[in-house]
Amino acid sequence: MPMTCTELAWTDCRTTPNADPTMPLYSEAHDRNPQISVPLQVGVVGAGTMGAGIVQVFLGAGDQVVLVDVSAEQLTRARTRIVDGLRRWEAKGQIASAEAALARLSFAGDVHAVAACPWVIEAVAEESGVKRAVFGDLGAVCRPDAILGSNTSSLSITAMGAASGRPERTLGLHFFNPPPLMRLIEIVAGLRTAPEVVEAATALCVRLGKTPVRCKDRPGFLSNRILMPMVNEAFRVLEEGVGEPEALDHVFRLGMNHPMGPLELADLIGLDVCLAILEVLHTELGDPRFRPAPLLRKHVEAGWLGRKTGRGVYTYPARPDDPG
C-alpha cells in the first residue's frame, strides 16, 4: 500500500544516519581539498526546520557545529528538534550517543560565532534581501578561505556571492526536506564560483552520504524549476473543482508511482516556501505559467502552511517537528 504523506515523512531511516553505508566516505576530490578533514567545524545560519535538519546531518557525521539565529526562541525550538532526531538515531543504533553528538553543538545569536569555521551554510528565510544581508555579514567576518553555502531553493547564487564580496567562495548547497532523510543535494555554482569550491562541495556531500547533483545558477535550479509548476497546477485543478485533494494525490501515487502526490508534497515542503519559489520563478522568468495559483496564496494568507502548522491542504496531528 502506498505511504501517506505523514507515513512517508516519518518513516524510519533504514540505513545509517548519513544514508547509503556502501557509499565511499570521500570522493577523489578529497585529497585535493583539505577542508574536508575530519571533524569539520561548520557554521549554520538560520535555525528553522531546514537549518536544524542540516545541523543534525553534520552532527551525525561527527562534526562540530555552531548554529546561529537572531531569535533565542527559534534556537530553543531547533535544539528540541535536533535532540529528538539524535535520540531517534541512537535508539536505532545509528549513532553511539545522542549526548556525545549534542556536545559538539553550540548556539549563538550573532554571525561572529562562525568566523573561524571553514564551512558556513546559510538557511534563513527564502527572501532575497534577507539572504543577501546575511552573506554581506558573513563576508565581513568569516576566515578568508571559508566556503559559504546557501540552502536556497530558487534564488540567485551569483547575487549572494556578490553581496558577500567573495563570489569565488560562494555556492548553493540545496538540501532537501527533511535533510536527515533526503539523500539529494543540489550544488549550484554562481557565475564566479571557483571550480575548486565546487569540487570541495562535491566531496563534502559525498562524505555526508548524500548524492550531489550539479546545476547552473538559474531560477529554481533543476528541482523546483520542474516541481513547482506541477504543484501550482495542482492547486489550480483543486480550485477549479476537477477533483478532491485525495483523488489528485492518488493519481500521482497510484498511477505514476510517485511516493507522494503534489499536494501532499507541498504540505511537507511548506506552502509559504512553495509560494515564495513560484514568485521568484514568475518574476525572474516572466512566464505566466509560474504565476502562483490564487488558492495557494489564500492558504498562505490564512496561515495554513502545511505540516509545520498542522494545517495545509490536509490537517495533521501534532507530532515532533523533524523526522530522523
PDB file of C-alpha atoms in Angstrom:
ATOM      1  CA  MET A   1       0.000   0.000   0.000  1.00  0.00           C
ATOM      2  CA  PRO A   2       1.445   3.439  -0.875  1.00  0.00           C
ATOM      3  CA  MET A   3       2.508   5.512   2.107  1.00  0.00           C
ATOM      4  CA  THR A   4       0.589   8.627   3.053  1.00  0.00           C
ATOM      5  CA  CYS A   5       2.303  11.989   3.377  1.00  0.00           C
ATOM      6  CA  THR A   6       2.611  11.510   7.123  1.00  0.00           C
ATOM      7  CA  GLU A   7       3.890   7.948   6.852  1.00  0.00           C
ATOM      8  CA  LEU A   8       6.490   8.884   4.244  1.00  0.00           C
ATOM      9  CA  ALA A   9       7.723  11.904   6.179  1.00  0.00           C
ATOM     10  CA  TRP A  10       8.073   9.893   9.375  1.00  0.00           C
ATOM     11  CA  THR A  11       9.292   6.580   8.000  1.00  0.00           C
ATOM     12  CA  ASP A  12      12.380   5.138   9.675  1.00  0.00           C
ATOM     13  CA  CYS A  13      15.716   5.792   8.032  1.00  0.00           C
ATOM     14  CA  ARG A  14      16.847   2.218   7.443  1.00  0.00           C
ATOM     15  CA  THR A  15      20.437   2.974   6.566  1.00  0.00           C
ATOM     16  CA  THR A  16      22.988   4.908   8.567  1.00  0.00           C
ATOM     17  CA  PRO A  17      22.049   8.469   9.582  1.00  0.00           C
ATOM     18  CA  ASN A  18      24.144   9.602   6.642  1.00  0.00           C
ATOM     19  CA  ALA A  19      22.292   7.465   4.078  1.00  0.00           C
ATOM     20  CA  ASP A  20      23.920   4.725   1.991  1.00  0.00           C
ATOM     21  CA  PRO A  21      26.591   2.898   4.057  1.00  0.00           C
ATOM     22  CA  THR A  22      28.143   1.475   0.892  1.00  0.00           C
ATOM     23  CA  MET A  23      28.887   4.929  -0.491  1.00  0.00           C
ATOM     24  CA  PRO A  24      32.586   5.844  -0.135  1.00  0.00           C
ATOM     25  CA  LEU A  25      33.311   8.257   2.680  1.00  0.00           C
ATOM     26  CA  TYR A  26      35.267  10.561   0.397  1.00  0.00           C
ATOM     27  CA  SER A  27      35.299  11.276  -3.287  1.00  0.00           C
ATOM     28  CA  GLU A  28      38.531  11.513  -5.254  1.00  0.00           C
ATOM     29  CA  ALA A  29      38.268  15.250  -4.734  1.00  0.00           C
ATOM     30  CA  HIS A  30      39.003  14.792  -1.012  1.00  0.00           C
ATOM     31  CA  ASP A  31      42.764  14.591  -1.395  1.00  0.00           C
ATOM     32  CA  ARG A  32      42.709  17.916  -3.203  1.00  0.00           C
ATOM     33  CA  ASN A  33      40.511  19.546  -0.526  1.00  0.00           C
ATOM     34  CA  PRO A  34      41.976  19.693   2.982  1.00  0.00           C
ATOM     35  CA  GLN A  35      38.792  21.490   4.115  1.00  0.00           C
ATOM     36  CA  ILE A  36      37.098  18.069   4.106  1.00  0.00           C
ATOM     37  CA  SER A  37      39.204  16.944   7.089  1.00  0.00           C
ATOM     38  CA  VAL A  38      37.528  15.151   9.982  1.00  0.00           C
ATOM     39  CA  PRO A  39      35.983  16.507  12.071  1.00  0.00           C
ATOM     40  CA  LEU A  40      34.827  19.668  10.387  1.00  0.00           C
ATOM     41  CA  GLN A  41      33.847  22.921  12.035  1.00  0.00           C
ATOM     42  CA  VAL A  42      30.625  24.001  10.395  1.00  0.00           C
ATOM     43  CA  GLY A  43      28.538  27.105  10.873  1.00  0.00           C
ATOM     44  CA  VAL A  44      24.803  27.043  10.082  1.00  0.00           C
ATOM     45  CA  VAL A  45      22.944  30.353   9.980  1.00  0.00           C
ATOM     46  CA  GLY A  46      19.200  30.031  10.431  1.00  0.00           C
ATOM     47  CA  ALA A  47      17.537  27.738  12.987  1.00  0.00           C
ATOM     48  CA  GLY A  48      14.322  26.870  11.188  1.00  0.00           C
ATOM     49  CA  THR A  49      13.288  23.417  10.010  1.00  0.00           C
ATOM     50  CA  MET A  50      15.989  23.218   7.333  1.00  0.00           C
ATOM     51  CA  GLY A  51      18.735  24.698   9.497  1.00  0.00           C
ATOM     52  CA  ALA A  52      18.018  22.265  12.326  1.00  0.00           C
ATOM     53  CA  GLY A  53      17.949  19.345   9.909  1.00  0.00           C
ATOM     54  CA  ILE A  54      21.262  20.345   8.334  1.00  0.00           C
ATOM     55  CA  VAL A  55      22.815  20.597  11.794  1.00  0.00           C
ATOM     56  CA  GLN A  56      21.640  17.069  12.591  1.00  0.00           C
ATOM     57  CA  VAL A  57      23.250  15.758   9.398  1.00  0.00           C
ATOM     58  CA  PHE A  58      26.642  17.253  10.309  1.00  0.00           C
ATOM     59  CA  LEU A  59      26.435  16.092  13.921  1.00  0.00           C
ATOM     60  CA  GLY A  60      25.702  12.593  12.649  1.00  0.00           C
ATOM     61  CA  ALA A  61      28.912  12.800  10.610  1.00  0.00           C
ATOM     62  CA  GLY A  62      30.933  13.596  13.747  1.00  0.00           C
ATOM     63  CA  ASP A  63      31.394  17.304  13.070  1.00  0.00           C
ATOM     64  CA  GLN A  64      31.373  20.342  15.347  1.00  0.00           C
ATOM     65  CA  VAL A  65      28.577  22.767  14.552  1.00  0.00           C
ATOM     66  CA  VAL A  66      27.702  26.331  15.526  1.00  0.00           C
ATOM     67  CA  LEU A  67      24.032  27.183  14.944  1.00  0.00           C
ATOM     68  CA  VAL A  68      23.273  30.896  14.652  1.00  0.00           C
ATOM     69  CA  ASP A  69      19.924  32.666  14.794  1.00  0.00           C
ATOM     70  CA  VAL A  70      18.912  36.109  15.994  1.00  0.00           C
ATOM     71  CA  SER A  71      15.894  34.573  17.744  1.00  0.00           C
ATOM     72  CA  ALA A  72      16.571  32.828  21.050  1.00  0.00           C
ATOM     73  CA  GLU A  73      13.126  31.228  20.798  1.00  0.00           C
ATOM     74  CA  GLN A  74      13.976  29.796  17.390  1.00  0.00           C
ATOM     75  CA  LEU A  75      17.238  28.374  18.740  1.00  0.00           C
ATOM     76  CA  THR A  76      15.349  26.706  21.594  1.00  0.00           C
ATOM     77  CA  ARG A  77      12.900  25.089  19.174  1.00  0.00           C
ATOM     78  CA  ALA A  78      15.777  23.978  16.954  1.00  0.00           C
ATOM     79  CA  ARG A  79      17.580  22.385  19.884  1.00  0.00           C
ATOM     80  CA  THR A  80      14.470  20.368  20.716  1.00  0.00           C
ATOM     81  CA  ARG A  81      14.169  19.147  17.132  1.00  0.00           C
ATOM     82  CA  ILE A  82      17.849  18.245  16.937  1.00  0.00           C
ATOM     83  CA  VAL A  83      17.794  16.389  20.269  1.00  0.00           C
ATOM     84  CA  ASP A  84      14.705  14.423  19.200  1.00  0.00           C
ATOM     85  CA  GLY A  85      16.347  13.479  15.906  1.00  0.00           C
ATOM     86  CA  LEU A  86      19.608  12.425  17.522  1.00  0.00           C
ATOM     87  CA  ARG A  87      17.790  10.316  20.106  1.00  0.00           C
ATOM     88  CA  ARG A  88      15.861   8.528  17.374  1.00  0.00           C
ATOM     89  CA  TRP A  89      19.176   7.755  15.655  1.00  0.00           C
ATOM     90  CA  GLU A  90      20.632   6.487  18.929  1.00  0.00           C
ATOM     91  CA  ALA A  91      17.590   4.276  19.566  1.00  0.00           C
ATOM     92  CA  LYS A  92      18.059   2.694  16.133  1.00  0.00           C
ATOM     93  CA  GLY A  93      21.763   2.158  16.731  1.00  0.00           C
ATOM     94  CA  GLN A  94      22.718   4.638  14.015  1.00  0.00           C
ATOM     95  CA  ILE A  95      24.876   6.761  16.303  1.00  0.00           C
ATOM     96  CA  ALA A  96      26.607   5.717  19.505  1.00  0.00           C
ATOM     97  CA  SER A  97      25.394   8.553  21.709  1.00  0.00           C
ATOM     98  CA  ALA A  98      22.956  11.412  21.204  1.00  0.00           C
ATOM     99  CA  GLU A  99      24.510  13.253  24.124  1.00  0.00           C
ATOM    100  CA  ALA A 100      28.003  12.989  22.652  1.00  0.00           C
ATOM    101  CA  ALA A 101      26.729  14.357  19.340  1.00  0.00           C
ATOM    102  CA  LEU A 102      24.885  17.172  21.082  1.00  0.00           C
ATOM    103  CA  ALA A 103      28.075  18.088  22.965  1.00  0.00           C
ATOM    104  CA  ARG A 104      29.581  19.101  19.624  1.00  0.00           C
ATOM    105  CA  LEU A 105      26.823  21.680  19.040  1.00  0.00           C
ATOM    106  CA  SER A 106      26.881  25.285  20.211  1.00  0.00           C
ATOM    107  CA  PHE A 107      24.407  28.122  19.752  1.00  0.00           C
ATOM    108  CA  ALA A 108      24.874  31.826  19.090  1.00  0.00           C
ATOM    109  CA  GLY A 109      22.868  34.902  18.225  1.00  0.00           C
ATOM    110  CA  ASP A 110      25.462  36.593  16.008  1.00  0.00           C
ATOM    111  CA  VAL A 111      27.391  35.539  12.890  1.00  0.00           C
ATOM    112  CA  HIS A 112      30.701  36.402  14.538  1.00  0.00           C
ATOM    113  CA  ALA A 113      30.404  32.963  16.167  1.00  0.00           C
ATOM    114  CA  VAL A 114      31.131  31.277  12.809  1.00  0.00           C
ATOM    115  CA  ALA A 115      34.165  33.412  11.974  1.00  0.00           C
ATOM    116  CA  ALA A 116      36.603  30.501  12.379  1.00  0.00           C
ATOM    117  CA  CYS A 117      34.534  27.884  10.519  1.00  0.00           C
ATOM    118  CA  PRO A 118      35.874  26.680   7.147  1.00  0.00           C
ATOM    119  CA  TRP A 119      32.297  25.895   6.054  1.00  0.00           C
ATOM    120  CA  VAL A 120      29.259  28.120   6.664  1.00  0.00           C
ATOM    121  CA  ILE A 121      25.792  27.255   5.366  1.00  0.00           C
ATOM    122  CA  GLU A 122      23.011  29.832   5.274  1.00  0.00           C
ATOM    123  CA  ALA A 123      19.474  28.525   5.858  1.00  0.00           C
ATOM    124  CA  VAL A 124      17.426  31.661   6.598  1.00  0.00           C
ATOM    125  CA  ALA A 125      14.065  32.637   5.105  1.00  0.00           C
ATOM    126  CA  GLU A 126      13.682  32.312   1.323  1.00  0.00           C
ATOM    127  CA  GLU A 127      13.816  36.075   0.773  1.00  0.00           C
ATOM    128  CA  SER A 128      16.462  37.588  -1.452  1.00  0.00           C
ATOM    129  CA  GLY A 129      17.065  40.694   0.665  1.00  0.00           C
ATOM    130  CA  VAL A 130      17.407  38.699   3.874  1.00  0.00           C
ATOM    131  CA  LYS A 131      19.831  36.229   2.333  1.00  0.00           C
ATOM    132  CA  ARG A 132      21.989  38.910   0.726  1.00  0.00           C
ATOM    133  CA  ALA A 133      22.213  40.732   4.047  1.00  0.00           C
ATOM    134  CA  VAL A 134      23.382  37.526   5.741  1.00  0.00           C
ATOM    135  CA  PHE A 135      26.014  36.974   3.056  1.00  0.00           C
ATOM    136  CA  GLY A 136      27.211  40.541   3.472  1.00  0.00           C
ATOM    137  CA  ASP A 137      27.707  39.861   7.166  1.00  0.00           C
ATOM    138  CA  LEU A 138      29.445  36.547   6.512  1.00  0.00           C
ATOM    139  CA  GLY A 139      31.800  38.128   4.012  1.00  0.00           C
ATOM    140  CA  ALA A 140      32.830  40.642   6.638  1.00  0.00           C
ATOM    141  CA  VAL A 141      33.573  38.174   9.453  1.00  0.00           C
ATOM    142  CA  CYS A 142      34.481  34.741   8.046  1.00  0.00           C
ATOM    143  CA  ARG A 143      38.034  33.489   7.571  1.00  0.00           C
ATOM    144  CA  PRO A 144      39.478  34.244   4.119  1.00  0.00           C
ATOM    145  CA  ASP A 145      39.373  30.641   2.904  1.00  0.00           C
ATOM    146  CA  ALA A 146      35.874  29.848   4.192  1.00  0.00           C
ATOM    147  CA  ILE A 147      33.387  28.346   1.760  1.00  0.00           C
ATOM    148  CA  LEU A 148      29.963  29.982   2.019  1.00  0.00           C
ATOM    149  CA  GLY A 149      26.963  27.889   1.000  1.00  0.00           C
ATOM    150  CA  SER A 150      23.318  28.829   0.640  1.00  0.00           C
ATOM    151  CA  ASN A 151      20.451  26.408   1.154  1.00  0.00           C
ATOM    152  CA  THR A 152      18.258  28.496  -1.129  1.00  0.00           C
ATOM    153  CA  SER A 153      15.859  26.513  -3.285  1.00  0.00           C
ATOM    154  CA  SER A 154      15.441  29.122  -6.019  1.00  0.00           C
ATOM    155  CA  LEU A 155      17.352  32.388  -5.531  1.00  0.00           C
ATOM    156  CA  SER A 156      20.436  33.688  -7.329  1.00  0.00           C
ATOM    157  CA  ILE A 157      23.733  32.339  -6.004  1.00  0.00           C
ATOM    158  CA  THR A 158      25.550  34.905  -8.131  1.00  0.00           C
ATOM    159  CA  ALA A 159      23.762  37.729  -6.282  1.00  0.00           C
ATOM    160  CA  MET A 160      24.599  36.252  -2.875  1.00  0.00           C
ATOM    161  CA  GLY A 161      28.219  35.823  -3.883  1.00  0.00           C
ATOM    162  CA  ALA A 162      28.378  39.462  -4.926  1.00  0.00           C
ATOM    163  CA  ALA A 163      26.812  40.514  -1.611  1.00  0.00           C
ATOM    164  CA  SER A 164      29.438  38.530   0.302  1.00  0.00           C
ATOM    165  CA  GLY A 165      32.341  40.153  -1.513  1.00  0.00           C
ATOM    166  CA  ARG A 166      33.634  36.600  -2.003  1.00  0.00           C
ATOM    167  CA  PRO A 167      31.859  35.335  -5.120  1.00  0.00           C
ATOM    168  CA  GLU A 168      34.574  32.765  -5.858  1.00  0.00           C
ATOM    169  CA  ARG A 169      33.976  31.120  -2.440  1.00  0.00           C
ATOM    170  CA  THR A 170      30.155  31.133  -2.579  1.00  0.00           C
ATOM    171  CA  LEU A 171      27.833  28.451  -3.963  1.00  0.00           C
ATOM    172  CA  GLY A 172      24.456  26.833  -3.467  1.00  0.00           C
ATOM    173  CA  LEU A 173      24.086  23.738  -1.270  1.00  0.00           C
ATOM    174  CA  HIS A 174      20.396  22.926  -1.577  1.00  0.00           C
ATOM    175  CA  PHE A 175      19.476  20.249   0.961  1.00  0.00           C
ATOM    176  CA  PHE A 176      16.012  18.719   0.685  1.00  0.00           C
ATOM    177  CA  ASN A 177      13.383  18.458   3.397  1.00  0.00           C
ATOM    178  CA  PRO A 178      13.870  16.667   5.738  1.00  0.00           C
ATOM    179  CA  PRO A 179      17.691  16.835   5.498  1.00  0.00           C
ATOM    180  CA  PRO A 180      18.365  13.828   7.779  1.00  0.00           C
ATOM    181  CA  LEU A 181      16.417  11.565   5.417  1.00  0.00           C
ATOM    182  CA  MET A 182      16.721  13.034   1.937  1.00  0.00           C
ATOM    183  CA  ARG A 183      19.856  11.970   0.069  1.00  0.00           C
ATOM    184  CA  LEU A 184      19.987  14.621  -2.667  1.00  0.00           C
ATOM    185  CA  ILE A 185      21.884  17.918  -2.507  1.00  0.00           C
ATOM    186  CA  GLU A 186      21.853  20.323  -5.443  1.00  0.00           C
ATOM    187  CA  ILE A 187      25.216  22.039  -5.884  1.00  0.00           C
ATOM    188  CA  VAL A 188      24.754  25.359  -7.643  1.00  0.00           C
ATOM    189  CA  ALA A 189      27.717  27.309  -8.984  1.00  0.00           C
ATOM    190  CA  GLY A 190      27.289  31.052  -9.345  1.00  0.00           C
ATOM    191  CA  LEU A 191      28.748  32.879 -12.302  1.00  0.00           C
ATOM    192  CA  ARG A 192      32.010  33.493 -10.398  1.00  0.00           C
ATOM    193  CA  THR A 193      32.182  30.391  -8.188  1.00  0.00           C
ATOM    194  CA  ALA A 194      35.645  28.829  -8.400  1.00  0.00           C
ATOM    195  CA  PRO A 195      35.796  25.262  -9.798  1.00  0.00           C
ATOM    196  CA  GLU A 196      37.806  24.080  -6.796  1.00  0.00           C
ATOM    197  CA  VAL A 197      34.992  25.243  -4.497  1.00  0.00           C
ATOM    198  CA  VAL A 198      32.501  23.143  -6.461  1.00  0.00           C
ATOM    199  CA  GLU A 199      34.897  20.188  -6.146  1.00  0.00           C
ATOM    200  CA  ALA A 200      35.213  20.713  -2.400  1.00  0.00           C
ATOM    201  CA  ALA A 201      31.423  20.893  -2.029  1.00  0.00           C
ATOM    202  CA  THR A 202      31.029  17.693  -4.032  1.00  0.00           C
ATOM    203  CA  ALA A 203      33.474  15.931  -1.719  1.00  0.00           C
ATOM    204  CA  LEU A 204      31.627  17.271   1.309  1.00  0.00           C
ATOM    205  CA  CYS A 205      28.277  15.963   0.085  1.00  0.00           C
ATOM    206  CA  VAL A 206      29.706  12.504  -0.591  1.00  0.00           C
ATOM    207  CA  ARG A 207      31.334  12.492   2.843  1.00  0.00           C
ATOM    208  CA  LEU A 208      27.892  13.156   4.362  1.00  0.00           C
ATOM    209  CA  GLY A 209      26.485  10.162   2.497  1.00  0.00           C
ATOM    210  CA  LYS A 210      24.487  12.390   0.147  1.00  0.00           C
ATOM    211  CA  THR A 211      24.214  12.323  -3.623  1.00  0.00           C
ATOM    212  CA  PRO A 212      25.349  15.639  -5.140  1.00  0.00           C
ATOM    213  CA  VAL A 213      23.857  16.900  -8.398  1.00  0.00           C
ATOM    214  CA  ARG A 214      25.435  19.935 -10.056  1.00  0.00           C
ATOM    215  CA  CYS A 215      23.386  22.530 -11.886  1.00  0.00           C
ATOM    216  CA  LYS A 216      23.662  26.076 -13.197  1.00  0.00           C
ATOM    217  CA  ASP A 217      22.532  29.185 -11.373  1.00  0.00           C
ATOM    218  CA  ARG A 218      19.078  29.605 -12.882  1.00  0.00           C
ATOM    219  CA  PRO A 219      15.816  30.350 -11.046  1.00  0.00           C
ATOM    220  CA  GLY A 220      14.547  27.205  -9.305  1.00  0.00           C
ATOM    221  CA  PHE A 221      17.663  25.242 -10.348  1.00  0.00           C
ATOM    222  CA  LEU A 222      16.746  21.721 -11.558  1.00  0.00           C
ATOM    223  CA  SER A 223      14.359  20.552  -8.853  1.00  0.00           C
ATOM    224  CA  ASN A 224      11.997  23.454  -8.345  1.00  0.00           C
ATOM    225  CA  ARG A 225      12.027  24.622 -11.940  1.00  0.00           C
ATOM    226  CA  ILE A 226      10.158  21.372 -12.673  1.00  0.00           C
ATOM    227  CA  LEU A 227       8.419  20.622  -9.371  1.00  0.00           C
ATOM    228  CA  MET A 228       6.813  23.981  -8.596  1.00  0.00           C
ATOM    229  CA  PRO A 229       4.834  24.319 -11.832  1.00  0.00           C
ATOM    230  CA  MET A 230       3.350  20.885 -11.052  1.00  0.00           C
ATOM    231  CA  VAL A 231       2.438  21.959  -7.506  1.00  0.00           C
ATOM    232  CA  ASN A 232       0.981  25.193  -8.857  1.00  0.00           C
ATOM    233  CA  GLU A 233      -1.153  23.386 -11.421  1.00  0.00           C
ATOM    234  CA  ALA A 234      -2.373  21.010  -8.709  1.00  0.00           C
ATOM    235  CA  PHE A 235      -3.738  23.997  -6.778  1.00  0.00           C
ATOM    236  CA  ARG A 236      -5.380  25.352  -9.927  1.00  0.00           C
ATOM    237  CA  VAL A 237      -7.040  21.999 -10.605  1.00  0.00           C
ATOM    238  CA  LEU A 238      -8.170  21.875  -6.975  1.00  0.00           C
ATOM    239  CA  GLU A 239      -9.588  25.399  -7.201  1.00  0.00           C
ATOM    240  CA  GLU A 240     -11.488  24.503 -10.366  1.00  0.00           C
ATOM    241  CA  GLY A 241     -13.120  21.568  -8.569  1.00  0.00           C
ATOM    242  CA  VAL A 242     -11.844  18.953 -11.008  1.00  0.00           C
ATOM    243  CA  GLY A 243     -11.335  16.539  -8.118  1.00  0.00           C
ATOM    244  CA  GLU A 244     -10.793  16.280  -4.378  1.00  0.00           C
ATOM    245  CA  PRO A 245      -7.272  16.596  -2.914  1.00  0.00           C
ATOM    246  CA  GLU A 246      -7.100  12.891  -2.102  1.00  0.00           C
ATOM    247  CA  ALA A 247      -8.116  11.966  -5.637  1.00  0.00           C
ATOM    248  CA  LEU A 248      -5.466  14.201  -7.144  1.00  0.00           C
ATOM    249  CA  ASP A 249      -2.725  12.795  -4.939  1.00  0.00           C
ATOM    250  CA  HIS A 250      -3.903   9.208  -5.518  1.00  0.00           C
ATOM    251  CA  VAL A 251      -3.452   9.738  -9.261  1.00  0.00           C
ATOM    252  CA  PHE A 252       0.216  10.521  -8.756  1.00  0.00           C
ATOM    253  CA  ARG A 253       0.883   7.836  -6.160  1.00  0.00           C
ATOM    254  CA  LEU A 254      -1.012   5.007  -7.799  1.00  0.00           C
ATOM    255  CA  GLY A 255      -0.959   5.979 -11.453  1.00  0.00           C
ATOM    256  CA  MET A 256       2.542   7.416 -11.723  1.00  0.00           C
ATOM    257  CA  ASN A 257       4.256   5.582  -8.860  1.00  0.00           C
ATOM    258  CA  HIS A 258       5.254   8.801  -7.096  1.00  0.00           C
ATOM    259  CA  PRO A 259       5.799   8.285  -3.346  1.00  0.00           C
ATOM    260  CA  MET A 260       3.674  11.371  -2.663  1.00  0.00           C
ATOM    261  CA  GLY A 261       1.161  13.421  -4.594  1.00  0.00           C
ATOM    262  CA  PRO A 262       1.866  17.095  -5.353  1.00  0.00           C
ATOM    263  CA  LEU A 263      -0.487  18.432  -2.675  1.00  0.00           C
ATOM    264  CA  GLU A 264       0.938  16.115  -0.011  1.00  0.00           C
ATOM    265  CA  LEU A 265       4.423  17.156  -1.048  1.00  0.00           C
ATOM    266  CA  ALA A 266       3.535  20.851  -0.985  1.00  0.00           C
ATOM    267  CA  ASP A 267       2.282  20.456   2.585  1.00  0.00           C
ATOM    268  CA  LEU A 268       5.575  18.793   3.542  1.00  0.00           C
ATOM    269  CA  ILE A 269       7.693  21.475   1.867  1.00  0.00           C
ATOM    270  CA  GLY A 270       5.591  24.306   3.300  1.00  0.00           C
ATOM    271  CA  LEU A 271       3.035  26.235   1.280  1.00  0.00           C
ATOM    272  CA  ASP A 272       4.772  29.501   2.130  1.00  0.00           C
ATOM    273  CA  VAL A 273       8.003  28.118   0.663  1.00  0.00           C
ATOM    274  CA  CYS A 274       6.172  26.957  -2.483  1.00  0.00           C
ATOM    275  CA  LEU A 275       4.639  30.402  -2.886  1.00  0.00           C
ATOM    276  CA  ALA A 276       7.996  32.134  -2.427  1.00  0.00           C
ATOM    277  CA  ILE A 277       9.655  29.918  -5.042  1.00  0.00           C
ATOM    278  CA  LEU A 278       6.858  30.453  -7.550  1.00  0.00           C
ATOM    279  CA  GLU A 279       7.086  34.209  -7.056  1.00  0.00           C
ATOM    280  CA  VAL A 280      10.815  34.052  -7.821  1.00  0.00           C
ATOM    281  CA  LEU A 281      10.190  31.958 -10.936  1.00  0.00           C
ATOM    282  CA  HIS A 282       7.424  34.282 -12.126  1.00  0.00           C
ATOM    283  CA  THR A 283       9.447  37.429 -11.506  1.00  0.00           C
ATOM    284  CA  GLU A 284      12.734  36.168 -12.935  1.00  0.00           C
ATOM    285  CA  LEU A 285      11.408  34.271 -15.952  1.00  0.00           C
ATOM    286  CA  GLY A 286       8.311  36.347 -16.733  1.00  0.00           C
ATOM    287  CA  ASP A 287       6.320  33.295 -17.813  1.00  0.00           C
ATOM    288  CA  PRO A 288       2.623  33.318 -16.767  1.00  0.00           C
ATOM    289  CA  ARG A 289       2.699  29.569 -16.088  1.00  0.00           C
ATOM    290  CA  PHE A 290       4.679  30.368 -12.938  1.00  0.00           C
ATOM    291  CA  ARG A 291       2.093  32.863 -11.619  1.00  0.00           C
ATOM    292  CA  PRO A 292       1.054  31.484  -8.196  1.00  0.00           C
ATOM    293  CA  ALA A 293      -2.410  29.958  -8.066  1.00  0.00           C
ATOM    294  CA  PRO A 294      -4.845  32.136  -6.068  1.00  0.00           C
ATOM    295  CA  LEU A 295      -5.812  29.193  -3.850  1.00  0.00           C
ATOM    296  CA  LEU A 296      -2.188  28.625  -2.878  1.00  0.00           C
ATOM    297  CA  ARG A 297      -1.840  32.285  -1.957  1.00  0.00           C
ATOM    298  CA  LYS A 298      -5.050  32.144   0.101  1.00  0.00           C
ATOM    299  CA  HIS A 299      -3.791  29.167   2.091  1.00  0.00           C
ATOM    300  CA  VAL A 300      -0.628  31.078   2.957  1.00  0.00           C
ATOM    301  CA  GLU A 301      -2.617  34.187   3.908  1.00  0.00           C
ATOM    302  CA  ALA A 302      -4.745  32.015   6.211  1.00  0.00           C
ATOM    303  CA  GLY A 303      -1.645  30.629   7.922  1.00  0.00           C
ATOM    304  CA  TRP A 304      -2.315  27.147   6.553  1.00  0.00           C
ATOM    305  CA  LEU A 305       1.297  26.413   5.650  1.00  0.00           C
ATOM    306  CA  GLY A 306       1.227  22.614   5.744  1.00  0.00           C
ATOM    307  CA  ARG A 307       2.646  20.080   8.164  1.00  0.00           C
ATOM    308  CA  LYS A 308       4.618  22.632  10.158  1.00  0.00           C
ATOM    309  CA  THR A 309       1.436  24.463  11.208  1.00  0.00           C
ATOM    310  CA  GLY A 310      -0.784  21.372  11.436  1.00  0.00           C
ATOM    311  CA  ARG A 311      -2.962  22.514   8.546  1.00  0.00           C
ATOM    312  CA  GLY A 312      -2.381  22.973   4.839  1.00  0.00           C
ATOM    313  CA  VAL A 313      -4.306  21.213   2.112  1.00  0.00           C
ATOM    314  CA  TYR A 314      -4.675  18.467   4.715  1.00  0.00           C
ATOM    315  CA  THR A 315      -4.932  18.511   8.507  1.00  0.00           C
ATOM    316  CA  TYR A 316      -2.157  16.824  10.513  1.00  0.00           C
ATOM    317  CA  PRO A 317      -1.936  15.541  14.097  1.00  0.00           C
ATOM    318  CA  ALA A 318       0.545  17.182  16.400  1.00  0.00           C
ATOM    319  CA  ARG A 319       3.932  15.449  16.134  1.00  0.00           C
ATOM    320  CA  PRO A 320       7.581  16.308  16.762  1.00  0.00           C
ATOM    321  CA  ASP A 321       8.896  18.804  14.214  1.00  0.00           C
ATOM    322  CA  ASP A 322      11.504  16.831  12.340  1.00  0.00           C
ATOM    323  CA  PRO A 323      11.873  13.183  11.402  1.00  0.00           C
ATOM    324  CA  GLY A 324      15.166  11.416  11.774  1.00  0.00           C
TER     325      GLY A 324
END
